[in-house]
Amino acid sequence: GESVGLHLPTLSVQEGDNSIINCAYSNSASDYFIWYKQESGKGPQFIIDIRSNMDKRQGQRVTVLLNKTVKHLSLQIAATQPGDSAVYFCAERFQYDKIIFGKGTRLHILP
Amino acid sequence: DSGVTQTPKHLITATGQRVTLRCSPRSGDLSVYWYQQSLDQGLQFLIQYYNGEERAKGNILERFSAQQFPDLHSELNLSSLELGDSALYFCASSKGQGTGNTIYFGEGSWLTVV
């Protein structure tokens, strides 16, 4: 079915290190990509987005990279903190307003 | 707090029954989206409305239906419920449609079918 795939279901990172969460998407017609963070018992929270005419976008402690050649998206979190523990989803928009989510990567912060 | 309000937060019902989940979008948002999240399927897109009209449809079962009312709130109706319908149902909203419209999610409605 329609899906956005993720390379790693669980990622463990030492507190203070940088985290990189990867995502592969399958629809070359997708024109907009979003990263969401979901904490236990809560709804997905918008982190950062990027349009397909860009290859990099930076936010506060986060950077999203887009490689359209290989249909790959990544989320970099600088100086990972305990509060960053969550499941991270990448999502793509195609067919006008259909937003499709990947299965998620759980980020675990090691003390 | 995203500004998207969903009710009820938790719901337990029996197989074969029908339930209605309600969503109030953020003030000023015209688009409403519904998603189903289960452990084995992740976040599945169900349906999207813009200013009262259906605009995009995902893997929504025929037993499920939704609508967006003139005041822009939305309801997701789930009927002939089965055990497999147990999931977290999210509503999300955005100002408009298309690329660049940030989508904000509510806290979800937990549905348990017994």
Coordinates of N, CA and C in Angstrom, one line a residue:
Chain A
G1 N 0.8 -1.2 0.0 CA 0.0 0.0 0.0 C 0.8 1.2 0.0
E2 N 0.2 2.4 0.1 CA 1.0 3.6 0.1 C 1.7 3.7 1.4
S3 N 3.0 4.1 1.4 CA 3.7 4.1 2.6 C 5.0 4.9 2.4
V4 N 5.4 5.5 3.5 CA 6.7 6.1 3.6 C 7.6 5.2 4.5
G5 N 8.7 4.7 4.0 CA 9.4 3.8 4.8 C 10.5 4.4 5.7
L6 N 10.8 3.7 6.7 CA 11.9 4.2 7.6 C 12.9 3.1 7.7
H7 N 14.2 3.6 7.8 CA 15.3 2.6 7.8 C 15.4 1.9 9.1
L8 N 15.2 2.6 10.3 CA 15.5 2.0 11.6 C 14.3 2.2 12.4
P9 N 13.7 1.2 13.0 CA 12.6 1.3 13.9 C 13.0 1.9 15.3
T10 N 14.2 1.7 15.8 CA 14.7 2.2 17.1 C 16.1 2.8 16.9
L11 N 16.3 3.9 17.5 CA 17.6 4.6 17.5 C 17.9 5.0 18.9
S12 N 19.1 4.5 19.4 CA 19.6 4.9 20.7 C 20.7 5.9 20.6
V13 N 20.7 7.0 21.3 CA 21.7 8.0 21.1 C 22.1 8.5 22.5
Q14 N 23.3 8.8 22.7 CA 23.8 9.3 24.0 C 23.4 10.8 24.1
E15 N 23.0 11.1 25.3 CA 22.6 12.5 25.6 C 23.7 13.5 25.2
G16 N 23.4 14.5 24.5 CA 24.4 15.5 24.1 C 24.9 15.2 22.7
D17 N 24.8 14.0 22.2 CA 25.2 13.7 20.8 C 24.1 14.1 19.8
N18 N 24.5 14.1 18.6 CA 23.6 14.5 17.5 C 22.8 13.2 17.1
S19 N 21.6 13.3 16.7 CA 20.8 12.2 16.3 C 20.4 12.4 14.8
I20 N 20.4 11.3 14.1 CA 20.0 11.4 12.7 C 19.0 10.3 12.4
I21 N 17.8 10.7 12.0 CA 16.7 9.8 11.8 C 16.5 9.8 10.3
N22 N 16.5 8.7 9.7 CA 16.4 8.6 8.2 C 15.0 8.1 7.8
C23 N 14.7 8.4 6.5 CA 13.4 8.1 6.0 C 13.5 8.0 4.4
A24 N 12.9 6.9 3.9 CA 12.9 6.8 2.4 C 11.4 6.9 2.0
Y25 N 11.2 7.7 1.0 CA 9.9 7.9 0.5 C 9.8 7.3 -0.9
S26 N 8.6 6.9 -1.3 CA 8.4 6.2 -2.6 C 7.8 6.9 -3.7
N27 N 7.2 8.1 -3.4 CA 6.4 8.8 -4.4 C 7.2 10.0 -5.0
S28 N 7.7 9.8 -6.1 CA 8.5 10.9 -6.7 C 7.7 12.1 -7.0
A29 N 6.4 12.0 -7.0 CA 5.5 13.2 -7.2 C 5.3 14.0 -5.9
S30 N 5.7 13.5 -4.8 CA 5.5 14.2 -3.6 C 6.3 15.5 -3.6
D31 N 5.6 16.6 -3.1 CA 6.2 17.9 -3.2 C 6.4 18.6 -1.9
Y32 N 6.2 17.9 -0.8 CA 6.2 18.5 0.5 C 6.4 17.4 1.5
F33 N 7.4 17.6 2.5 CA 7.7 16.6 3.4 C 7.7 17.2 4.8
I34 N 7.3 16.4 5.8 CA 7.2 16.9 7.1 C 7.7 15.9 8.1
W35 N 8.3 16.4 9.2 CA 8.7 15.6 10.3 C 7.8 15.9 11.5
Y36 N 7.3 14.8 12.1 CA 6.5 14.9 13.3 C 7.2 14.2 14.5
K37 N 6.9 14.6 15.7 CA 7.4 14.0 16.9 C 6.1 13.6 17.7
Q38 N 6.1 12.3 18.1 CA 5.0 11.9 18.9 C 5.4 11.3 20.3
E39 N 5.1 12.0 21.3 CA 5.4 11.5 22.7 C 4.2 10.6 23.1
S40 N 4.5 9.7 24.1 CA 3.6 8.7 24.5 C 2.3 9.3 25.0
G41 N 1.2 8.9 24.4 CA -0.2 9.3 24.8 C -0.6 10.7 24.2
K42 N 0.3 11.2 23.3 CA 0.0 12.5 22.7 C -0.2 12.4 21.2
G43 N -0.7 13.5 20.6 CA -0.8 13.5 19.2 C 0.5 13.9 18.5
P44 N 0.7 13.6 17.3 CA 1.9 14.0 16.6 C 2.1 15.6 16.6
Q45 N 3.3 16.0 16.9 CA 3.7 17.4 17.0 C 4.6 17.8 15.8
F46 N 4.2 18.8 15.1 CA 5.0 19.3 14.0 C 6.4 19.7 14.4
I47 N 7.4 19.3 13.7 CA 8.8 19.7 14.0 C 9.3 20.7 12.9
I48 N 9.3 20.2 11.7 CA 9.9 21.0 10.6 C 9.4 20.4 9.3
D49 N 9.4 21.2 8.3 CA 8.9 20.8 7.0 C 9.9 21.3 5.9
I50 N 9.7 20.7 4.7 CA 10.6 21.1 3.6 C 9.9 20.9 2.3
R51 N 10.0 21.8 1.4 CA 9.4 21.7 0.1 C 10.3 21.0 -0.8
S52 N 9.8 20.4 -1.9 CA 10.6 19.6 -2.8 C 11.6 20.4 -3.6
N53 N 11.5 21.7 -3.6 CA 12.4 22.6 -4.3 C 13.6 23.0 -3.5
M54 N 13.7 22.4 -2.3 CA 14.8 22.7 -1.3 C 15.5 21.4 -1.0
D55 N 16.7 21.5 -0.6 CA 17.4 20.3 -0.1 C 17.8 20.4 1.3
K56 N 17.6 21.5 1.9 CA 18.0 21.6 3.4 C 17.2 22.7 4.0
R57 N 16.8 22.5 5.2 CA 16.1 23.5 6.0 C 16.4 23.3 7.5
Q58 N 16.7 24.5 8.1 CA 17.1 24.4 9.5 C 16.1 25.1 10.4
G59 N 15.9 24.4 11.6 CA 15.1 25.0 12.6 C 15.9 25.1 13.9
Q60 N 15.2 25.2 15.0 CA 15.9 25.3 16.2 C 16.4 23.9 16.6
R61 N 17.7 23.7 16.6 CA 18.3 22.4 16.9 C 18.0 21.3 15.9
V62 N 17.2 21.5 14.9 CA 16.8 20.5 14.0 C 17.1 20.9 12.5
T63 N 17.5 20.0 11.7 CA 17.8 20.2 10.3 C 17.2 19.1 9.5
V64 N 16.5 19.4 8.5 CA 15.9 18.4 7.6 C 16.7 18.5 6.3
L65 N 17.1 17.3 5.8 CA 17.8 17.2 4.5 C 16.9 16.4 3.5
L66 N 16.9 16.8 2.3 CA 16.1 16.1 1.3 C 17.0 15.8 0.1
N67 N 17.0 14.5 -0.2 CA 17.7 14.1 -1.4 C 16.7 13.5 -2.4
K68 N 16.3 14.2 -3.4 CA 15.3 13.8 -4.3 C 15.8 12.7 -5.2
T69 N 17.1 12.7 -5.5 CA 17.7 11.7 -6.4 C 17.5 10.3 -5.9
V70 N 17.7 10.1 -4.6 CA 17.5 8.8 -4.0 C 16.3 8.7 -3.2
K71 N 15.4 9.7 -3.2 CA 14.2 9.8 -2.5 C 14.4 9.5 -1.0
H72 N 15.2 10.3 -0.4 CA 15.6 10.1 1.0 C 15.5 11.4 1.8
L73 N 15.0 11.3 3.0 CA 14.8 12.4 3.9 C 15.5 12.1 5.2
S74 N 16.0 13.1 5.8 CA 16.6 12.8 7.2 C 16.3 14.0 8.1
L75 N 16.3 13.7 9.4 CA 16.1 14.7 10.4 C 17.3 14.6 11.3
Q76 N 18.0 15.7 11.5 CA 19.1 15.8 12.4 C 18.7 16.6 13.6
I77 N 19.0 16.1 14.8 CA 18.7 16.8 16.0 C 20.1 17.0 16.7
A78 N 20.4 18.2 16.9 CA 21.7 18.6 17.5 C 21.6 18.5 19.0
A79 N 22.6 18.0 19.7 CA 22.8 18.0 21.1 C 21.5 17.4 21.7
T80 N 21.3 16.1 21.4 CA 20.0 15.5 21.9 C 19.8 15.5 23.4
Q81 N 18.6 15.8 23.7 CA 18.3 15.9 25.2 C 17.2 14.9 25.6
P82 N 17.1 14.6 26.8 CA 16.1 13.6 27.3 C 14.7 13.9 26.8
G83 N 14.4 15.2 26.6 CA 13.0 15.5 26.1 C 12.8 15.2 24.7
D84 N 13.9 14.8 24.0 CA 13.7 14.4 22.6 C 13.3 13.0 22.4
S85 N 13.2 12.2 23.5 CA 12.7 10.9 23.5 C 11.3 10.8 23.0
A86 N 11.1 10.1 21.9 CA 9.8 10.1 21.3 C 9.8 9.2 20.1
V87 N 8.7 9.1 19.4 CA 8.7 8.4 18.1 C 8.6 9.5 17.0
Y88 N 9.5 9.4 16.0 CA 9.5 10.4 15.0 C 9.0 9.8 13.7
F89 N 8.1 10.6 13.1 CA 7.5 10.2 11.8 C 7.9 11.2 10.7
C90 N 8.2 10.6 9.6 CA 8.3 11.5 8.4 C 7.0 11.3 7.6
A91 N 6.6 12.3 6.9 CA 5.4 12.2 6.1 C 5.6 13.0 4.8
E92 N 4.9 12.5 3.8 CA 4.9 13.2 2.5 C 3.5 13.5 2.0
R93 N 3.5 14.6 1.3 CA 2.2 15.1 0.7 C 2.3 14.8 -0.8
F94 N 1.3 14.1 -1.3 CA 1.1 13.9 -2.7 C -0.4 13.8 -3.0
Q95 N -0.7 13.7 -4.3 CA -2.1 13.7 -4.7 C -2.9 14.8 -4.0
Y96 N -2.3 16.0 -4.1 CA -2.9 17.3 -3.6 C -2.8 17.4 -2.1
D97 N -3.6 16.7 -1.4 CA -3.6 16.9 0.0 C -3.6 15.6 0.8
K98 N -3.1 14.6 0.2 CA -3.0 13.3 1.0 C -1.7 13.3 1.7
I99 N -1.7 13.3 3.0 CA -0.4 13.2 3.7 C -0.2 11.8 4.2
I100 N 0.8 11.2 3.8 CA 1.1 9.8 4.2 C 2.3 9.7 5.1
F101 N 2.1 9.0 6.2 CA 3.1 8.9 7.2 C 3.9 7.5 7.1
G102 N 5.1 7.6 7.5 CA 5.9 6.4 7.7 C 5.5 5.7 9.0
K103 N 6.1 4.6 9.3 CA 5.8 3.8 10.5 C 6.4 4.3 11.7
G104 N 7.4 5.2 11.6 CA 8.0 5.8 12.8 C 9.3 5.2 13.3
T105 N 10.1 6.0 13.9 CA 11.4 5.6 14.5 C 11.3 6.1 15.9
R106 N 11.6 5.1 16.8 CA 11.6 5.5 18.3 C 13.0 5.9 18.6
L107 N 13.2 7.2 19.1 CA 14.4 7.7 19.6 C 14.6 7.5 21.1
H108 N 15.6 6.8 21.5 CA 15.9 6.5 22.9 C 17.1 7.2 23.3
I109 N 17.1 8.0 24.3 CA 18.2 8.8 24.8 C 18.9 8.1 25.9
L110 N 20.2 7.8 25.8 CA 21.0 7.2 26.8 C 21.6 8.2 27.7
P111 N 21.6 8.0 29.0 CA 22.1 9.0 30.0 C 23.7 9.0 29.9
Chain B
D1 N -0.3 22.6 23.6 CA -1.7 22.4 23.1 C -1.8 22.9 21.6
S2 N -2.2 22.0 20.7 CA -2.2 22.4 19.3 C -3.4 23.2 18.9
G3 N -4.4 23.2 19.7 CA -5.6 24.0 19.4 C -6.7 23.1 18.7
V4 N -6.4 21.9 18.4 CA -7.3 21.0 17.8 C -7.9 20.2 19.0
T5 N -9.3 20.2 19.1 CA -9.9 19.5 20.2 C -10.7 18.3 19.7
Q6 N -10.5 17.2 20.4 CA -11.2 15.9 20.0 C -11.9 15.4 21.2
T7 N -13.1 14.9 20.9 CA -13.9 14.2 22.0 C -14.6 13.0 21.4
P8 N -14.8 12.0 22.2 CA -14.3 11.8 23.5 C -12.8 11.4 23.5
K9 N -12.1 11.5 24.6 CA -10.7 11.1 24.7 C -10.6 9.6 24.7
H10 N -11.6 8.9 25.4 CA -11.6 7.5 25.5 C -13.0 7.0 25.3
L11 N -13.1 5.8 24.7 CA -14.4 5.3 24.4 C -14.3 3.7 24.3
I12 N -15.1 3.1 25.1 CA -15.2 1.6 25.0 C -16.5 1.2 24.5
T13 N -16.6 0.4 23.5 CA -17.9 0.0 23.0 C -17.8 -1.5 22.5
A14 N -19.0 -2.0 22.3 CA -19.0 -3.5 21.9 C -19.0 -3.6 20.4
T15 N -18.7 -4.8 19.9 CA -18.7 -5.1 18.5 C -20.1 -4.9 18.0
G16 N -20.2 -4.4 16.7 CA -21.5 -4.2 16.1 C -22.1 -2.8 16.3
Q17 N -21.5 -2.1 17.3 CA -22.1 -0.8 17.7 C -21.5 0.3 16.7
R18 N -22.1 1.5 16.9 CA -21.7 2.6 16.1 C -21.3 3.8 17.1
V19 N -20.2 4.5 16.7 CA -19.8 5.6 17.5 C -19.5 6.8 16.6
T20 N -19.5 7.9 17.3 CA -19.2 9.2 16.5 C -18.0 9.9 17.3
L21 N -17.0 10.2 16.6 CA -15.9 11.0 17.1 C -16.0 12.4 16.6
R22 N -15.7 13.3 17.5 CA -15.9 14.7 17.1 C -14.6 15.5 17.2
C23 N -14.5 16.5 16.3 CA -13.2 17.2 16.2 C -13.6 18.7 15.9
S24 N -12.9 19.6 16.7 CA -13.0 21.0 16.5 C -11.6 21.5 16.0
P25 N -11.5 22.0 14.8 CA -10.2 22.4 14.3 C -9.7 23.7 15.0
R26 N -8.5 24.0 14.8 CA -8.0 25.3 15.3 C -8.7 26.4 14.7
S27 N -8.8 27.5 15.5 CA -9.5 28.7 15.0 C -9.0 29.2 13.7
G28 N -9.8 29.3 12.7 CA -9.4 29.8 11.4 C -9.0 28.7 10.4
D29 N -8.8 27.5 10.9 CA -8.4 26.4 10.0 C -9.6 25.9 9.2
L30 N -9.5 25.7 7.9 CA -10.6 25.2 7.1 C -10.5 23.8 6.7
S31 N -9.3 23.2 6.8 CA -9.1 21.8 6.5 C -9.1 20.9 7.7
V32 N -9.7 19.8 7.6 CA -9.7 18.8 8.7 C -9.3 17.5 8.1
Y33 N -8.4 16.8 8.8 CA -8.0 15.5 8.4 C -8.3 14.5 9.5
W34 N -8.5 13.2 9.1 CA -8.7 12.1 10.1 C -7.7 11.0 9.8
Y35 N -7.1 10.6 10.9 CA -6.1 9.5 10.8 C -6.4 8.4 11.8
Q36 N -6.1 7.2 11.5 CA -6.2 6.1 12.4 C -4.8 5.6 12.8
Q37 N -4.5 5.4 14.0 CA -3.2 4.9 14.4 C -3.4 3.6 15.2
S38 N -2.8 2.5 14.7 CA -2.8 1.3 15.5 C -1.4 0.8 15.5
L39 N -1.1 -0.2 16.4 CA 0.3 -0.6 16.6 C 0.9 -1.2 15.4
D40 N 0.1 -1.9 14.6 CA 0.7 -2.6 13.5 C 0.6 -1.9 12.2
Q41 N -0.1 -0.8 12.1 CA -0.3 0.0 10.9 C 0.2 1.4 10.9
G42 N 0.6 1.9 12.1 CA 1.1 3.2 12.1 C 0.0 4.2 11.9
L43 N 0.3 5.4 11.4 CA -0.7 6.4 11.1 C -1.2 6.3 9.7
Q44 N -2.5 5.9 9.6 CA -3.1 5.7 8.3 C -4.1 6.9 8.0
F45 N -3.9 7.5 6.9 CA -4.7 8.6 6.4 C -6.1 8.0 6.1
L46 N -7.1 8.6 6.6 CA -8.5 8.2 6.3 C -9.2 9.1 5.3
I47 N -9.3 10.4 5.7 CA -10.0 11.3 4.8 C -9.7 12.8 5.2
Q48 N -9.9 13.7 4.2 CA -9.7 15.1 4.5 C -10.8 15.9 3.9
Y49 N -11.2 17.0 4.6 CA -12.2 17.9 4.2 C -11.6 19.3 4.2
Y50 N -12.2 20.1 3.2 CA -11.8 21.5 3.2 C -13.1 22.3 3.0
N51 N -13.3 23.1 4.0 CA -14.4 24.1 4.0 C -15.7 23.3 3.7
G52 N -15.9 22.2 4.3 CA -17.1 21.4 4.2 C -17.2 20.4 3.1
E53 N -16.2 20.4 2.2 CA -16.2 19.4 1.1 C -15.1 18.4 1.2
E54 N -15.4 17.2 0.9 CA -14.4 16.1 0.9 C -13.4 16.4 -0.2
R55 N -12.1 16.3 0.2 CA -11.0 16.6 -0.8 C -10.0 15.5 -1.1
A56 N -9.8 14.7 -0.1 CA -8.9 13.5 -0.3 C -9.4 12.4 0.5
K57 N -9.2 11.2 -0.1 CA -9.6 10.0 0.6 C -8.5 9.0 0.7
G58 N -8.3 8.4 1.8 CA -7.3 7.3 2.0 C -8.0 6.0 2.1
N59 N -7.4 5.2 3.0 CA -7.9 3.8 3.2 C -9.0 3.8 4.2
I60 N -10.1 4.5 3.9 CA -11.2 4.6 4.8 C -12.2 3.5 4.5
L61 N -12.6 2.7 5.5 CA -13.5 1.6 5.2 C -14.9 2.1 4.9
E62 N -15.7 1.3 4.2 CA -17.1 1.7 3.9 C -17.9 1.9 5.1
R63 N -17.6 1.2 6.2 CA -18.3 1.3 7.4 C -18.0 2.6 8.1
F64 N -17.0 3.3 7.7 CA -16.7 4.6 8.3 C -17.2 5.7 7.4
S65 N -17.6 6.8 8.0 CA -17.9 8.0 7.2 C -17.6 9.2 8.0
A66 N -17.5 10.3 7.3 CA -17.1 11.6 8.0 C -17.8 12.7 7.3
Q67 N -17.9 13.8 8.0 CA -18.4 15.0 7.4 C -17.8 16.2 8.1
Q68 N -17.8 17.4 7.4 CA -17.4 18.6 8.0 C -18.6 19.6 7.9
F69 N -18.9 20.1 9.0 CA -20.1 21.0 9.1 C -19.8 22.4 8.8
P70 N -20.9 23.3 8.6 CA -20.7 24.7 8.3 C -19.8 25.4 9.3
D71 N -19.9 25.0 10.6 CA -19.1 25.7 11.6 C -17.6 25.1 11.6
L72 N -17.3 24.2 10.6 CA -16.0 23.6 10.4 C -15.6 22.5 11.3
H73 N -16.5 22.2 12.3 CA -16.1 21.0 13.1 C -16.4 19.8 12.3
S74 N -15.8 18.7 12.6 CA -16.0 17.5 11.8 C -16.3 16.3 12.7
E75 N -17.0 15.3 12.2 CA -17.3 14.1 12.9 C -16.9 12.9 12.0
L76 N -16.4 11.9 12.7 CA -16.0 10.6 12.1 C -17.0 9.6 12.7
N77 N -17.8 8.9 11.8 CA -18.7 7.9 12.2 C -18.2 6.6 11.9
L78 N -18.2 5.7 12.9 CA -17.7 4.4 12.8 C -18.8 3.4 13.1
S79 N -19.2 2.6 12.2 CA -20.3 1.7 12.4 C -20.0 0.2 12.2
S80 N -20.9 -0.6 12.7 CA -20.6 -2.1 12.7 C -19.2 -2.4 13.2
L81 N -18.9 -1.9 14.3 CA -17.6 -2.0 14.8 C -17.1 -3.4 15.0
E82 N -15.8 -3.6 14.7 CA -15.1 -4.8 14.8 C -14.0 -4.7 15.8
L83 N -13.5 -5.8 16.3 CA -12.4 -5.7 17.3 C -11.2 -5.0 16.7
G84 N -11.0 -5.2 15.4 CA -9.8 -4.6 14.7 C -9.9 -3.1 14.5
D85 N -11.1 -2.5 14.8 CA -11.2 -1.1 14.7 C -10.7 -0.4 16.0
S86 N -10.3 -1.1 17.0 CA -9.7 -0.6 18.2 C -8.4 0.2 17.8
A87 N -8.3 1.4 18.1 CA -7.2 2.2 17.6 C -7.3 3.6 18.2
L88 N -6.3 4.4 18.0 CA -6.3 5.8 18.3 C -6.7 6.6 17.1
Y89 N -7.7 7.4 17.1 CA -8.1 8.2 16.0 C -7.8 9.6 16.2
F90 N -7.0 10.2 15.2 CA -6.6 11.5 15.3 C -7.3 12.4 14.3
C91 N -7.6 13.6 14.8 CA -8.0 14.6 13.9 C -6.9 15.7 13.8
A92 N -6.8 16.3 12.6 CA -5.8 17.3 12.4 C -6.4 18.4 11.6
S93 N -5.8 19.6 11.7 CA -6.4 20.7 10.9 C -5.2 21.6 10.3
S94 N -5.6 22.3 9.3 CA -4.6 23.3 8.7 C -5.5 24.4 8.1
K95 N -4.8 25.5 7.9 CA -5.5 26.7 7.4 C -6.1 26.5 6.0
G96 N -5.3 25.9 5.1 CA -5.7 25.8 3.8 C -5.4 24.4 3.3
Q97 N -5.1 24.3 2.0 CA -4.7 23.1 1.4 C -3.4 23.2 0.7
G98 N -2.8 22.1 0.3 CA -1.6 22.1 -0.5 C -0.4 22.3 0.3
T99 N 0.7 22.4 -0.4 CA 2.0 22.5 0.2 C 2.2 23.7 1.0
G100 N 2.8 23.4 2.2 CA 3.2 24.5 3.1 C 2.2 24.8 4.2
N101 N 1.0 24.2 4.1 CA 0.1 24.4 5.2 C 0.3 23.4 6.3
T102 N 0.8 24.0 7.4 CA 1.2 23.1 8.5 C 0.0 22.5 9.1
I103 N 0.1 21.2 9.3 CA -1.0 20.4 9.9 C -0.8 20.1 11.3
Y104 N -1.8 20.5 12.2 CA -1.7 20.3 13.6 C -2.6 19.2 14.1
F105 N -2.1 18.4 14.9 CA -2.9 17.2 15.4 C -3.5 17.5 16.8
G106 N -4.7 16.9 17.0 CA -5.3 16.8 18.3 C -4.7 15.7 19.1
E107 N -5.2 15.5 20.3 CA -4.6 14.5 21.2 C -5.2 13.1 20.9
G108 N -6.2 13.0 20.1 CA -6.7 11.7 19.7 C -7.8 11.2 20.6
S109 N -8.6 10.3 20.0 CA -9.7 9.6 20.7 C -9.3 8.1 20.7
W110 N -9.2 7.6 21.9 CA -8.9 6.1 22.0 C -10.2 5.3 21.9
L111 N -10.3 4.5 20.9 CA -11.4 3.6 20.8 C -11.1 2.2 21.1
T112 N -11.8 1.6 22.0 CA -11.6 0.2 22.3 C -12.9 -0.5 22.0
V113 N -12.8 -1.5 21.2 CA -14.0 -2.3 20.8 C -13.8 -3.7 21.5
V114 N -14.8 -4.1 22.3 CA -14.7 -5.3 23.0 C -15.8 -6.3 22.6

